[in-house]
Coordinates of C-alpha atoms in Angstrom, one line a residue:
X1 CA 160.7 121.3 215.5
X2 CA 157.3 121.1 217.3
X3 CA 155.8 123.5 214.7
X4 CA 157.2 121.5 212.0
X5 CA 155.4 118.2 213.2
X6 CA 152.1 120.3 213.8
X7 CA 152.3 121.4 210.2
X8 CA 152.6 117.8 208.8
X9 CA 149.3 116.8 207.6
X10 CA 147.9 119.8 209.3
X11 CA 145.2 120.1 206.5
X12 CA 144.0 116.7 207.1
X13 CA 141.2 115.9 209.7
X14 CA 142.9 114.7 213.1
X15 CA 140.6 111.7 212.9
X16 CA 141.8 108.9 210.8
X17 CA 139.6 108.1 207.9
X18 CA 139.3 105.2 205.3
X19 CA 141.5 105.8 202.3
X20 CA 140.6 103.2 199.8
X21 CA 143.2 101.9 197.4
X22 CA 146.2 102.4 199.7
X23 CA 145.9 99.0 201.3
X24 CA 145.7 100.6 204.6
X25 CA 142.5 101.7 206.3
X26 CA 143.1 103.9 209.4
X27 CA 139.9 104.4 211.4
X28 CA 138.9 106.4 214.4
X29 CA 141.3 108.6 216.4
X30 CA 139.2 109.7 219.1
X31 CA 141.2 112.8 220.0
X32 CA 139.2 114.4 217.4
X33 CA 135.9 113.0 218.4
X34 CA 135.2 112.0 214.9
X35 CA 134.7 108.4 213.5
X36 CA 134.1 108.1 209.9
X37 CA 132.3 111.4 209.7
X38 CA 130.3 110.9 212.9
X39 CA 131.0 113.3 215.8
X40 CA 131.2 111.5 219.2
X41 CA 132.2 112.3 222.7
X42 CA 135.7 111.3 223.7
X43 CA 137.4 110.3 226.9
X44 CA 139.3 113.2 228.7
X45 CA 142.8 113.5 230.0
X46 CA 142.1 113.4 233.7
X47 CA 145.1 111.4 235.0
X48 CA 147.9 113.4 236.5
X49 CA 151.4 112.7 236.6
X50 CA 151.4 111.2 240.1
X51 CA 148.5 109.0 239.2
X52 CA 150.4 107.6 236.2
X53 CA 153.7 107.0 238.2
X54 CA 151.8 105.3 241.1
X55 CA 149.6 103.2 238.8
X56 CA 152.8 102.3 236.9
X57 CA 154.3 101.1 240.3
X58 CA 151.5 99.2 241.8
X59 CA 148.5 99.2 239.7
X60 CA 148.3 95.5 238.9
X61 CA 150.1 94.0 241.8
X62 CA 147.6 91.8 243.3
X63 CA 147.1 88.4 245.1
X64 CA 149.7 86.7 242.7
X65 CA 152.6 88.5 244.2
X66 CA 151.5 88.6 247.8
X67 CA 150.1 85.1 248.1
X68 CA 150.5 83.1 244.9
X69 CA 154.4 83.5 245.0
X70 CA 154.3 81.1 248.0
X71 CA 153.1 78.2 245.8
X72 CA 155.8 79.1 243.3
X73 CA 158.4 79.0 246.0
X74 CA 157.2 75.7 247.1
X75 CA 157.4 74.2 243.7
X76 CA 161.0 75.3 243.0
X77 CA 162.7 76.7 245.8
X78 CA 164.5 80.1 246.5
X79 CA 167.1 79.9 243.9
X80 CA 164.7 78.9 241.2
X81 CA 162.0 81.5 241.9
X82 CA 164.6 84.2 242.1
X83 CA 166.1 83.2 238.7
X84 CA 162.5 82.8 237.2
X85 CA 161.3 86.1 238.3
X86 CA 164.5 87.7 237.1
X87 CA 164.1 86.2 233.6
X88 CA 160.4 87.3 233.4
X89 CA 161.2 90.7 234.5
X90 CA 163.9 91.1 231.9
X91 CA 161.5 90.0 229.2
X92 CA 158.7 92.1 230.4
X93 CA 161.1 95.2 230.6
X94 CA 161.7 94.6 226.9
X95 CA 158.0 94.7 226.2
X96 CA 157.6 97.8 228.4
X97 CA 160.3 99.9 226.6
X98 CA 158.9 98.7 223.2
X99 CA 155.4 99.7 223.8
X100 CA 156.1 103.0 225.5
X101 CA 158.1 104.0 222.5
X102 CA 155.0 103.5 220.3
X103 CA 152.4 105.0 222.7
X104 CA 154.6 108.0 223.7
X105 CA 155.0 109.1 220.1
X106 CA 151.2 109.2 219.6
X107 CA 149.3 108.9 222.8
X108 CA 145.9 109.2 221.4
X109 CA 142.7 108.9 223.5
X110 CA 141.5 105.4 223.1
X111 CA 145.1 104.3 222.1
X112 CA 145.4 100.9 223.4
X113 CA 148.0 98.4 222.0
X114 CA 145.2 96.9 219.9
X115 CA 144.7 100.4 218.4
X116 CA 148.4 100.6 217.7
X117 CA 148.3 97.1 216.1
X118 CA 145.6 98.4 213.8
X119 CA 147.5 101.4 212.7
X120 CA 151.0 99.8 212.4
X121 CA 150.5 96.1 211.6
X122 CA 147.1 95.3 210.3
X123 CA 143.5 95.7 211.0
X124 CA 143.3 91.9 211.7
X125 CA 146.1 92.1 214.3
X126 CA 144.4 95.1 215.9
X127 CA 141.0 93.4 215.9
X128 CA 142.2 90.1 217.4
X129 CA 144.4 91.9 220.1
X130 CA 141.4 94.2 221.0
X131 CA 139.0 91.3 221.7
X132 CA 141.8 89.4 223.4
X133 CA 142.2 92.4 225.8
X134 CA 138.4 92.8 226.2
X135 CA 137.6 89.2 227.2
X136 CA 140.7 88.4 229.2
X137 CA 140.7 91.5 231.3
X138 CA 136.9 91.2 231.6
X139 CA 137.3 87.7 233.0
X140 CA 140.1 88.8 235.3
X141 CA 137.7 91.2 237.1
X142 CA 135.5 88.6 238.6
X143 CA 138.7 86.5 239.3
X144 CA 140.0 89.3 241.5
X145 CA 136.7 90.0 243.1
X146 CA 136.4 86.3 244.0
X147 CA 139.9 86.3 245.2
X148 CA 139.1 89.3 247.5
X149 CA 135.9 87.4 248.7
X150 CA 137.9 84.3 249.5
X151 CA 140.7 86.2 251.4
X152 CA 138.1 87.7 253.7
X153 CA 137.4 84.0 254.7
X154 CA 140.8 84.3 256.6
X155 CA 138.8 85.8 259.5
X156 CA 136.0 83.3 259.2
X157 CA 133.2 86.1 259.2
X158 CA 129.6 85.1 259.6
X159 CA 128.7 86.5 256.4
X160 CA 128.1 84.6 253.0
X161 CA 130.8 85.1 250.3
X162 CA 128.1 86.4 248.0
X163 CA 127.5 89.4 250.1
X164 CA 131.3 90.4 249.9
X165 CA 131.3 89.8 246.1
X166 CA 128.2 92.1 245.8
X167 CA 130.1 94.9 247.7
X168 CA 133.2 94.6 245.6
X169 CA 131.3 94.5 242.3
X170 CA 129.2 97.5 243.2
X171 CA 132.3 99.6 244.3
X172 CA 134.4 98.7 241.3
X173 CA 131.7 99.5 238.7
X174 CA 131.0 102.7 240.6
X175 CA 134.6 103.8 240.4
X176 CA 134.7 103.1 236.7
X177 CA 131.5 105.0 236.1
X178 CA 133.1 108.2 237.6
X179 CA 135.4 110.5 235.7
X180 CA 138.8 109.1 235.1
X181 CA 140.3 111.3 237.6
X182 CA 138.4 109.5 240.3
X183 CA 139.7 106.2 239.2
X184 CA 143.3 107.8 239.1
X185 CA 142.8 109.1 242.7
X186 CA 141.6 105.8 244.1
X187 CA 144.3 103.7 242.3
X188 CA 146.9 106.2 243.6
X189 CA 146.0 105.4 247.2
X190 CA 145.3 101.7 246.5
X191 CA 148.8 101.5 244.9
X192 CA 150.4 103.5 247.6
X193 CA 149.1 101.1 250.3
X194 CA 150.6 98.1 248.4
X195 CA 153.9 100.0 247.8
X196 CA 154.2 101.0 251.5
X197 CA 153.4 97.4 252.6
X198 CA 155.9 96.1 250.3
X199 CA 158.5 98.4 251.6
X200 CA 157.6 97.5 255.0
X201 CA 157.8 93.7 254.4
X202 CA 161.2 94.0 252.7
X203 CA 162.5 96.1 255.7
X204 CA 161.1 93.4 258.1
X205 CA 162.7 90.6 256.0
X206 CA 166.0 92.5 256.3
X207 CA 165.7 92.6 260.0
X208 CA 164.8 88.9 260.1
X209 CA 167.9 88.1 257.9
X210 CA 170.2 89.6 260.6
X211 CA 168.3 87.8 263.5
X212 CA 166.1 90.5 264.7
X213 CA 163.0 88.5 265.4
X214 CA 161.8 87.7 269.1
X215 CA 162.5 84.0 268.7
X216 CA 165.8 84.3 266.8
X217 CA 169.0 83.6 268.5
X218 CA 171.4 84.4 265.7
X219 CA 171.7 85.6 262.1
X220 CA 169.2 83.7 259.9
X221 CA 171.1 84.7 256.7
X222 CA 170.6 82.1 253.8
X223 CA 170.2 79.3 256.1
X224 CA 167.0 78.0 254.3
X225 CA 169.0 78.0 251.0
X226 CA 171.2 75.3 252.7
X227 CA 168.4 73.6 254.7
X228 CA 166.0 72.4 253.1
X229 CA 168.0 73.8 250.1
X230 CA 168.0 76.3 247.3
X231 CA 166.0 74.1 244.7
X232 CA 163.4 71.5 244.6
X233 CA 162.6 68.5 242.1
X234 CA 159.4 68.0 240.2
X235 CA 158.2 64.9 238.4
X236 CA 161.6 63.3 238.2
X237 CA 164.4 62.8 240.7
X238 CA 168.0 64.4 240.5
X239 CA 169.1 67.1 238.0
X240 CA 166.3 66.2 235.5
X241 CA 163.7 66.9 238.2
X242 CA 165.3 70.1 239.0
X243 CA 165.3 71.2 235.5
X244 CA 161.7 70.4 235.1
X245 CA 161.0 72.3 238.3
X246 CA 162.9 75.3 237.0
X247 CA 160.6 75.3 233.7
X248 CA 157.5 75.0 235.8
X249 CA 158.5 77.9 238.0
X250 CA 159.1 80.2 235.0
X251 CA 155.7 79.4 233.8
X252 CA 154.2 80.0 237.1
X253 CA 156.2 83.1 237.7
X254 CA 154.6 85.1 234.8
X255 CA 151.1 85.4 236.1
X256 CA 151.9 88.3 238.6
X257 CA 153.2 90.3 235.6
X258 CA 150.2 89.6 233.4
X259 CA 149.0 92.8 231.6
X260 CA 151.0 95.1 233.8
X261 CA 152.8 96.8 230.9
X262 CA 149.6 97.2 228.9
X263 CA 148.2 99.4 231.7
X264 CA 150.9 102.0 231.1
X265 CA 149.7 102.3 227.4
X266 CA 145.9 102.5 228.4
X267 CA 146.5 105.3 231.0
X268 CA 148.6 107.1 228.5
X269 CA 145.3 107.9 226.5
X270 CA 143.8 109.6 229.5
X271 CA 147.0 111.1 230.9
X272 CA 147.9 114.8 231.0
X273 CA 151.1 115.5 229.1
X274 CA 151.6 111.8 228.0
X275 CA 154.7 112.4 225.7
X276 CA 156.5 113.5 228.9
X277 CA 154.9 111.4 231.6
X278 CA 154.9 108.1 229.8
X279 CA 158.7 108.0 229.3
X280 CA 159.1 108.9 233.0
X281 CA 156.8 105.9 233.9
X282 CA 158.8 103.6 231.6
X283 CA 162.2 104.7 233.1
X284 CA 160.9 104.0 236.5
X285 CA 159.5 100.6 235.7
X286 CA 162.9 98.9 235.8
X287 CA 163.2 99.9 239.6
X288 CA 159.6 98.6 240.1
X289 CA 160.5 95.3 238.6
X290 CA 163.7 94.9 240.7
X291 CA 162.5 96.4 243.9
X292 CA 159.0 94.9 244.1
X293 CA 158.9 91.7 242.1
X294 CA 162.6 90.4 242.5
X295 CA 163.0 92.0 245.9
X296 CA 159.8 90.2 247.1
X297 CA 160.9 86.7 246.0
X298 CA 164.5 87.2 247.4
X299 CA 162.8 88.1 250.7
X300 CA 160.4 85.1 250.9
X301 CA 163.2 82.9 249.9
X302 CA 165.3 84.0 252.9
X303 CA 162.5 84.1 255.6
X304 CA 160.4 81.1 254.5
X305 CA 161.6 77.4 253.9
X306 CA 160.2 76.2 250.7
X307 CA 159.1 72.9 252.2
X308 CA 156.8 74.6 254.8
X309 CA 153.4 72.7 254.3
X310 CA 151.4 76.0 254.8
X311 CA 152.7 77.3 251.5
X312 CA 150.3 74.9 249.6
X313 CA 147.9 73.8 252.4
X314 CA 147.9 76.8 254.7
X315 CA 144.3 77.9 254.0
X316 CA 142.8 81.1 252.6
X317 CA 144.3 84.5 252.2
X318 CA 147.3 85.5 254.1
X319 CA 147.6 82.1 255.8
X320 CA 149.4 80.8 252.6
X321 CA 151.5 83.8 252.2
X322 CA 155.2 83.1 252.5
X323 CA 155.7 86.5 254.2
X324 CA 153.1 85.6 256.9
X325 CA 154.6 82.1 257.4
X326 CA 158.1 83.5 257.6
X327 CA 157.2 86.2 260.1
X328 CA 155.2 83.8 262.3
X329 CA 158.3 81.4 262.4
X330 CA 160.4 84.1 264.1
X331 CA 157.6 84.8 266.7
X332 CA 156.2 88.1 265.3
X333 CA 152.4 87.8 265.8
X334 CA 149.5 89.9 264.7
X335 CA 150.8 90.9 261.2
X336 CA 148.8 88.2 259.5
X337 CA 145.6 90.4 259.7
X338 CA 147.4 93.4 258.6
X339 CA 148.8 91.7 255.5
X340 CA 145.4 90.0 254.8
X341 CA 143.7 93.5 254.8
X342 CA 146.2 94.8 252.3
X343 CA 145.9 91.7 250.1
X344 CA 142.1 92.4 250.0
X345 CA 142.7 95.9 248.8
X346 CA 145.2 94.6 246.3
X347 CA 142.7 92.2 244.8
X348 CA 140.1 95.0 244.8
X349 CA 142.6 97.4 243.1
X350 CA 143.5 94.8 240.3
X351 CA 139.9 94.2 239.7
X352 CA 139.5 97.9 239.4
X353 CA 142.3 98.3 237.0
X354 CA 141.3 95.1 234.9
X355 CA 137.6 96.6 234.5
X356 CA 139.1 100.1 233.4
X357 CA 141.4 98.3 230.9
X358 CA 138.7 96.0 229.5
X359 CA 136.3 98.9 229.0
X360 CA 139.0 101.0 227.3
X361 CA 139.9 98.1 225.1
X362 CA 136.4 97.8 223.9
X363 CA 136.2 101.7 223.5
X364 CA 139.4 101.5 221.4
X365 CA 138.0 98.7 219.3
X366 CA 135.1 100.8 218.5
X367 CA 137.2 103.9 217.8
X368 CA 139.2 101.7 215.3
X369 CA 135.9 100.6 213.6
X370 CA 136.3 96.9 215.0
X371 CA 133.4 97.0 217.4
X372 CA 129.9 98.6 217.2
X373 CA 130.1 102.5 217.3
X374 CA 127.7 102.5 220.3
X375 CA 130.7 101.7 222.6
X376 CA 132.5 105.0 221.7
X377 CA 129.7 106.9 223.5
X378 CA 131.0 108.9 226.4
X379 CA 129.5 111.1 229.1
X380 CA 130.2 114.7 229.2
X381 CA 133.0 114.0 231.8
X382 CA 134.7 111.5 229.2
X383 CA 133.5 108.2 230.6
X384 CA 132.9 105.7 227.8
X385 CA 129.8 104.4 229.7
X386 CA 128.5 101.9 227.0
X387 CA 132.0 100.1 227.1
X388 CA 132.0 100.2 230.9
X389 CA 128.6 98.6 231.0
X390 CA 129.7 95.9 228.5
X391 CA 132.9 95.1 230.4
X392 CA 131.1 95.1 233.7
X393 CA 128.8 92.2 232.4
X394 CA 131.7 89.8 233.4
X395 CA 131.4 90.8 237.0
X396 CA 128.4 88.4 237.9
X397 CA 130.6 85.5 237.0
X398 CA 132.0 85.8 240.3
X399 CA 128.8 84.4 241.8
X400 CA 129.5 81.0 240.2
X401 CA 132.1 80.6 242.9
X402 CA 129.5 80.6 245.7
X403 CA 128.5 77.0 244.6
X404 CA 130.9 74.0 244.1
X405 CA 129.6 73.1 240.6
X406 CA 129.7 76.8 239.7
X407 CA 133.3 77.2 240.6
X408 CA 134.1 74.5 237.9
X409 CA 132.4 76.6 235.2
X410 CA 134.1 79.8 236.5
X411 CA 137.4 78.0 236.2
X412 CA 136.8 77.2 232.6
X413 CA 136.4 80.9 231.9
X414 CA 139.5 81.8 233.7
X415 CA 141.3 79.1 231.6
X416 CA 140.7 81.2 228.5
X417 CA 143.1 83.8 229.9
X418 CA 146.0 81.4 230.9
X419 CA 148.1 82.3 227.7
X420 CA 146.7 85.7 227.0
X421 CA 149.5 87.5 228.7
X422 CA 152.2 85.7 226.5
X423 CA 150.1 86.2 223.4
X424 CA 149.6 89.9 224.1
X425 CA 153.4 90.4 224.8
X426 CA 154.2 88.6 221.5
X427 CA 151.8 90.9 219.6
X428 CA 153.1 94.1 221.4
X429 CA 156.7 93.3 220.3
X430 CA 155.4 92.8 216.7
X431 CA 153.6 96.1 216.8
X432 CA 156.7 97.9 218.0
X433 CA 158.9 96.3 215.3
X434 CA 156.6 97.4 212.5
X435 CA 156.4 100.9 214.1
X436 CA 160.2 101.0 214.3
X437 CA 160.5 99.9 210.5
X438 CA 158.0 102.5 209.7
X439 CA 160.0 105.2 211.5
X440 CA 163.0 104.3 209.5
X441 CA 161.4 103.9 206.2
X442 CA 159.7 107.2 206.4
X443 CA 162.8 109.0 207.8
X444 CA 161.2 110.3 210.9
X445 CA 163.8 112.3 212.9
X446 CA 164.9 110.8 216.1
X447 CA 164.1 114.0 218.0
X448 CA 160.5 113.6 217.2
X449 CA 160.4 110.4 219.2
X450 CA 160.0 111.3 222.8
X451 CA 161.3 107.9 224.1
X452 CA 163.6 105.2 223.0
X453 CA 165.5 102.6 225.0
X454 CA 168.9 101.1 224.1
X455 CA 167.2 97.7 224.6
X456 CA 165.4 98.2 221.2
X457 CA 164.9 96.7 218.7
X458 CA 166.8 93.6 220.0
X459 CA 164.7 93.5 223.0
X460 CA 161.5 93.3 220.9
X461 CA 163.0 90.1 219.1
X462 CA 164.0 88.5 222.3
X463 CA 160.6 89.0 223.9
X464 CA 159.0 87.4 220.8
X465 CA 161.1 84.3 221.1
X466 CA 160.9 84.1 224.9
X467 CA 157.2 84.5 225.1
X468 CA 156.5 82.2 222.1
X469 CA 158.5 79.4 223.9
X470 CA 156.6 80.1 227.2
X471 CA 153.2 79.9 225.2
X472 CA 154.1 76.6 223.9
X473 CA 155.4 75.1 227.2
X474 CA 152.7 76.7 229.4
X475 CA 151.2 73.2 230.1
X476 CA 154.3 70.9 229.4
X477 CA 153.8 68.8 232.5
X478 CA 150.5 67.4 231.1
X479 CA 152.4 65.4 228.5
X480 CA 154.3 63.4 231.2
X481 CA 153.1 59.7 231.6
X482 CA 150.2 59.6 233.9
X483 CA 149.6 63.4 234.0
X484 CA 147.6 63.9 230.8
X485 CA 143.9 64.6 230.9
X486 CA 141.7 66.7 228.7
X487 CA 140.9 69.3 231.3
X488 CA 144.5 70.1 232.1
X489 CA 145.4 70.3 228.4
X490 CA 142.5 72.7 227.6
X491 CA 143.4 74.7 230.7
X492 CA 147.0 75.3 229.4
X493 CA 146.3 75.8 225.7
X494 CA 142.6 76.7 224.8
X495 CA 143.6 80.4 224.5
X496 CA 145.8 79.9 221.7
X497 CA 143.2 78.5 219.2
X498 CA 140.8 81.1 220.5
X499 CA 143.1 84.0 219.6
X500 CA 143.9 82.5 216.4
X501 CA 140.3 81.8 215.4
X502 CA 139.6 85.5 216.0
X503 CA 142.6 86.6 214.1
X504 CA 142.1 84.3 211.0
X505 CA 138.3 84.8 211.2
X506 CA 139.0 88.6 210.6
X507 CA 141.7 87.8 207.9
X508 CA 139.0 85.9 206.0
X509 CA 136.5 88.8 206.3
X510 CA 139.1 91.3 205.1
X511 CA 141.1 89.0 202.8
X512 CA 141.5 91.8 200.3
X513 CA 143.7 93.7 202.8
X514 CA 147.4 93.0 202.9
X515 CA 148.7 90.8 205.7
X516 CA 151.0 93.6 206.9
X517 CA 150.6 97.3 206.1
X518 CA 153.7 98.4 204.0
X519 CA 156.1 100.6 206.1
X520 CA 155.7 103.5 203.8
X521 CA 151.8 103.4 204.2
X522 CA 152.0 103.2 208.1
X523 CA 150.1 106.4 209.2
X524 CA 152.7 108.1 211.6
X525 CA 151.0 111.6 211.4
X526 CA 147.3 111.6 211.7
X527 CA 146.4 112.9 215.2
X528 CA 150.0 114.1 216.0
X529 CA 149.0 117.8 215.6
X530 CA 146.3 117.4 218.3
X531 CA 148.5 115.5 220.5
X532 CA 151.3 118.2 220.4
X533 CA 148.8 121.0 220.8
X534 CA 147.5 119.4 224.1
X535 CA 151.0 119.1 225.5
X536 CA 151.6 121.8 228.2
X537 CA 154.8 122.4 230.0
X538 CA 154.9 121.3 233.7
X539 CA 154.9 124.2 236.2
X540 CA 158.5 124.6 237.5
X541 CA 158.7 123.4 241.2
X542 CA 161.6 125.5 242.5
X543 CA 160.7 125.3 246.3
X544 CA 159.9 122.4 248.5
X545 CA 156.3 123.6 249.0
X546 CA 155.6 123.4 245.3
X547 CA 157.2 120.1 244.9
X548 CA 155.1 118.6 247.8
X549 CA 151.9 120.3 246.2
X550 CA 152.8 118.6 242.9
X551 CA 153.0 115.2 244.6
X552 CA 149.8 115.7 246.2
X553 CA 147.6 117.3 243.7

């Protein structure tokens, strides 16, 4: 079967080229190093299986989960945050299973979701998604750098925050300027640290649940679910207030998940044996969602009362973490600094991942012909250095937070990304549905699709509906009497007209192209021969020494 697929379109160049008159223009598969007849350097497949698995587990876990979840707990209470995280996790899982099916079939170098939008839906959607990723992920880099600098203030150091920001910027850019295997190695250990700390916190929460803390004289259990209660009210009293609080908590709960699924696809373009390793990562994603995200909010709901004032006014860094507050309440001292240190590395790691994704998004745009070709330039080691430089230009925005007036300007930049995650997930589901339709229309055999989930295609439709609703209600509370102001409204919704302006601006430019590529004309084959030729069987690990070696190398 593999030979059959290699022979399909074997005579064509592995780089997609314009084919006028078909209504579909496929440009730039960087596997071949050719873009519209121009030979270019390409990214290299330097990410090993263990890199991919650990990045999938903890690559984008940052301050939102470790610290920001405390504010979400305070808003709605333990029951509401548990239900909200469960709903968001289910919707995100639908997105993950959809996009991995697309990416695992044709894991091209430079193949981000914007590139797959360009190939499967339309050039305009790919264009809009690509620039959405570039600016949103680029802005999130200084956001995470600033978060790391603020978290350091937990220890009240005699050093200006600008110094810490400079250190973080230099290290993050340096790591992204190195060959991708170094990025993979650093993220492997960063993510491992986050994973091990989360395991430790969940085990400690389990001990506290059974009354194992120094100041505990009995089983804690679900005491805080009864007093002060499992739910909270917001804006209105009674049942109406609890419903409003629940809606607000769902919106707040989405941030820790933002752009985590897309990281899987981006790493797939530089991963060894992606047609095997991407499905492995997707299958384990469910356990990541349940264990880390849902497990985290269950734990903090057990050990920390949602009415504790430090959740919203505890200060910087770990001081506002529900884990630290809950641990302090039972008399365990000294862990605050340990958790704070890991929170710093989490923010650092997330910033590292966001810069990597932003640069690869720009590289992918250039590969597809939707950005200047200069951004396809790579070093001999496969680093798209021009794209990295462009994405790194967002980093100095972090210095705006060193001044009070500057922080206001910085917050406006961050506001552009508030709805980006929802918009991205809607587009990802649309890309999958068009790919799924093309596979059926062109009678592509099921055995040629390396991954498929039982959730699809229903899951993609569910994700579109769910995230469309969340996009529209993102700032619903500004419409309540006495709550409306222009700043709050723009904060919640400015990302929507920005994305639509990019999309429709390109539609006007390419008005002769169809709105959607006909399913029979979707290119499912260009580049597949190169992908299959680069797949190599994993060495058989039949002894424990070989298995350990495979995990560590």
